[in-house]
PDB file of C-alpha atoms in Angstrom:
ATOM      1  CA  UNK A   1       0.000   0.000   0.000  1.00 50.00           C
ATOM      2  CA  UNK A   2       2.658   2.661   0.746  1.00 53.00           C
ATOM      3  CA  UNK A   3       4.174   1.916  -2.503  1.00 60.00           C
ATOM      4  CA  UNK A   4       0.888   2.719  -4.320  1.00 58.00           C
ATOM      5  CA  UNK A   5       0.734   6.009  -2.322  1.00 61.00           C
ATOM      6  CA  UNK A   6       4.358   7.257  -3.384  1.00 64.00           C
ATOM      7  CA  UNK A   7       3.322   6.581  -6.704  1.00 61.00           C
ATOM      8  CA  UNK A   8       0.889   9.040  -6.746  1.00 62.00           C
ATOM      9  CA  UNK A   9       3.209  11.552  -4.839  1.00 71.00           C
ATOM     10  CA  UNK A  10       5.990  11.476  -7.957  1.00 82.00           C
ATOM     11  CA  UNK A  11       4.976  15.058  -9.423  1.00 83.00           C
ATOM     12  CA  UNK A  12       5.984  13.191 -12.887  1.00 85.00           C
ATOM     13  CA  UNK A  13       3.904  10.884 -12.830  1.00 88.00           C
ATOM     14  CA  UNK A  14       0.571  13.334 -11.298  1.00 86.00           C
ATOM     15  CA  UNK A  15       1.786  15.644 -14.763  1.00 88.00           C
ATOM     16  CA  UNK A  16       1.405  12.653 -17.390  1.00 92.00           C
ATOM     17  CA  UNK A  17      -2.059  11.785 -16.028  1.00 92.00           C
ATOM     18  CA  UNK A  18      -3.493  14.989 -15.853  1.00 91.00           C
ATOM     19  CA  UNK A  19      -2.215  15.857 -19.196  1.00 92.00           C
ATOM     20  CA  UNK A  20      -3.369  12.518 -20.651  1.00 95.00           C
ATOM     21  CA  UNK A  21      -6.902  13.425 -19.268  1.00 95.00           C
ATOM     22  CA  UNK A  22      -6.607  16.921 -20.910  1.00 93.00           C
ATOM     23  CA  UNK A  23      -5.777  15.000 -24.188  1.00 93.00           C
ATOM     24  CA  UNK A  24      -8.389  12.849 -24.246  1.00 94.00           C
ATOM     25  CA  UNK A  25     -10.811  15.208 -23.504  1.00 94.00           C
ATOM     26  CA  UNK A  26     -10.204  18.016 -25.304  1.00 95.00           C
ATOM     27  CA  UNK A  27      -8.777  15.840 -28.442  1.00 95.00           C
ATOM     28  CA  UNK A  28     -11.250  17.417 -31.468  1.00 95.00           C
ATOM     29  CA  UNK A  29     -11.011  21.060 -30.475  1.00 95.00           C
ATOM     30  CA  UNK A  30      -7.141  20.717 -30.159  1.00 92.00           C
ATOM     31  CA  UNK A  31      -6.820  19.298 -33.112  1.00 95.00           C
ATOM     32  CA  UNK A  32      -9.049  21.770 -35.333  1.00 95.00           C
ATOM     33  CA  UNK A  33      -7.113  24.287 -33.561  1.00 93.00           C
ATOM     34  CA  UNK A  34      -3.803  23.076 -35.009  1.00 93.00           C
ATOM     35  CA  UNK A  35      -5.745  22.037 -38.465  1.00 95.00           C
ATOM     36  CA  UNK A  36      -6.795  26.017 -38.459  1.00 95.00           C
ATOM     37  CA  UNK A  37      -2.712  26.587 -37.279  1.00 94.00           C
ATOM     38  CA  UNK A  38      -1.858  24.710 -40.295  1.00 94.00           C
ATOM     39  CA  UNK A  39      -4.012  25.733 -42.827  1.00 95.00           C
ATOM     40  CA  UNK A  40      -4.827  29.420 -42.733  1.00 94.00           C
ATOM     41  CA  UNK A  41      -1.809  31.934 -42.729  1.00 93.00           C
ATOM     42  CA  UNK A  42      -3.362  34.315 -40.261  1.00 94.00           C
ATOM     43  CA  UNK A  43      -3.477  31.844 -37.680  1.00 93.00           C
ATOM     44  CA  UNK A  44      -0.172  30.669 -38.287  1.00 91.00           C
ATOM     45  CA  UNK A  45       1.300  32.017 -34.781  1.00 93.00           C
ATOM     46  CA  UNK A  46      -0.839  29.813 -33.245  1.00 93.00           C
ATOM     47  CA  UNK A  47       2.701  27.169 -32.984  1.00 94.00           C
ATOM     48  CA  UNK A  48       4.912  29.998 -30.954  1.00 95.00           C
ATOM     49  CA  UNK A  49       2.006  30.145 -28.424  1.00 94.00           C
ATOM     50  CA  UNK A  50       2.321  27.315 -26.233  1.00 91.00           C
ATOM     51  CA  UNK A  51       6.751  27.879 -26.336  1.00 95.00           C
ATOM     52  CA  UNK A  52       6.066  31.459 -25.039  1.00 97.00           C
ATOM     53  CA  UNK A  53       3.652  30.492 -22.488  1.00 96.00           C
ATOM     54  CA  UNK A  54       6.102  27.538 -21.463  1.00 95.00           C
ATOM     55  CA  UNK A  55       9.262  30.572 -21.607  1.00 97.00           C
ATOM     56  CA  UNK A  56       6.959  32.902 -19.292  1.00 96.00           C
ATOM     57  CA  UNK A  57       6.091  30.334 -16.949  1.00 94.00           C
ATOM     58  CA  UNK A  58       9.541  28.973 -16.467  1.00 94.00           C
ATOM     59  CA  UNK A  59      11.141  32.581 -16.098  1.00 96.00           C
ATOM     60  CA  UNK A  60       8.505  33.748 -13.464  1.00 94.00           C
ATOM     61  CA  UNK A  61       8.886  30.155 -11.630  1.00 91.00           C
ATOM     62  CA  UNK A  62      10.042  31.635  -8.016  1.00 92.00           C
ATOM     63  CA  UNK A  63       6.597  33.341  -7.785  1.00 91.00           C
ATOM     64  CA  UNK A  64       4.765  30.640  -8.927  1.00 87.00           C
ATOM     65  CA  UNK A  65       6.058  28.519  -6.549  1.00 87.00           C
ATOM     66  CA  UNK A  66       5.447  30.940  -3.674  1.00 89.00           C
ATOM     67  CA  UNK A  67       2.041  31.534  -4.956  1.00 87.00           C
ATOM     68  CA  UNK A  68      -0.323  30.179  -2.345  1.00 85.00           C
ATOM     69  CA  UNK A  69      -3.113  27.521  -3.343  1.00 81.00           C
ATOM     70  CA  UNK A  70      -6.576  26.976  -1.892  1.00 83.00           C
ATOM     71  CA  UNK A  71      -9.856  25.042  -2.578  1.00 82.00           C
ATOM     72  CA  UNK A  72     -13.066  27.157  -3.594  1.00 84.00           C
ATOM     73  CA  UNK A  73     -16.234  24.643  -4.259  1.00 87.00           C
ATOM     74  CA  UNK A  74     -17.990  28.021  -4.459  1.00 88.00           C
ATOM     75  CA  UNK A  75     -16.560  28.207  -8.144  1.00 86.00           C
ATOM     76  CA  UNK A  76     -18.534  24.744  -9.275  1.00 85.00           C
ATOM     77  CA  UNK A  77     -21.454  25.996  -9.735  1.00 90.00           C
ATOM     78  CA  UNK A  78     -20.651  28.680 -11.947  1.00 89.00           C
ATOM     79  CA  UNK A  79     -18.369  26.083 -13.564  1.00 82.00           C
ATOM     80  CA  UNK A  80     -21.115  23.623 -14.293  1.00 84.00           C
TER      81      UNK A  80
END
């Protein structure tokens, strides 16, 4: 049992899941997006998004990680 539970502690392991999940769900609009990317010129920028979002996250990584994190179920409903 404790092996199952460090498992599910490796931070590598919690990022391929939850990026699987986003995958699978959102599968046909990602890949119209890129289809649009692809096809029409004035989307073509579309590619650099995602590396300057990955840049901007990795150079402002101190204050995410002292960012502070809490639970709000108040959100759901608006959510759903």
């Amino acid at each position: 049992m404790a092996q199952a539970k460090d498992i599910y502690n490796n931070i590598w392991i919690r990022i391929f899941i939850l990026l699987s999940l986003f995958i699978g769900a959102y599968w046909i609009p990602l890949k119209g997006i890129v289809t649009t990317w692809m096809t029409n010129e004035d989307y073509s920028y579309g590619f650099i998004v995602p590396v300057i979002s990955l840049y901007l996250l990795w150079d402002k990584r101190s204050a995410v990680k002292e960012t502070a994190l809490k639970n709000s179920w108040g959100v759901l409903p608006i959510l759903i």
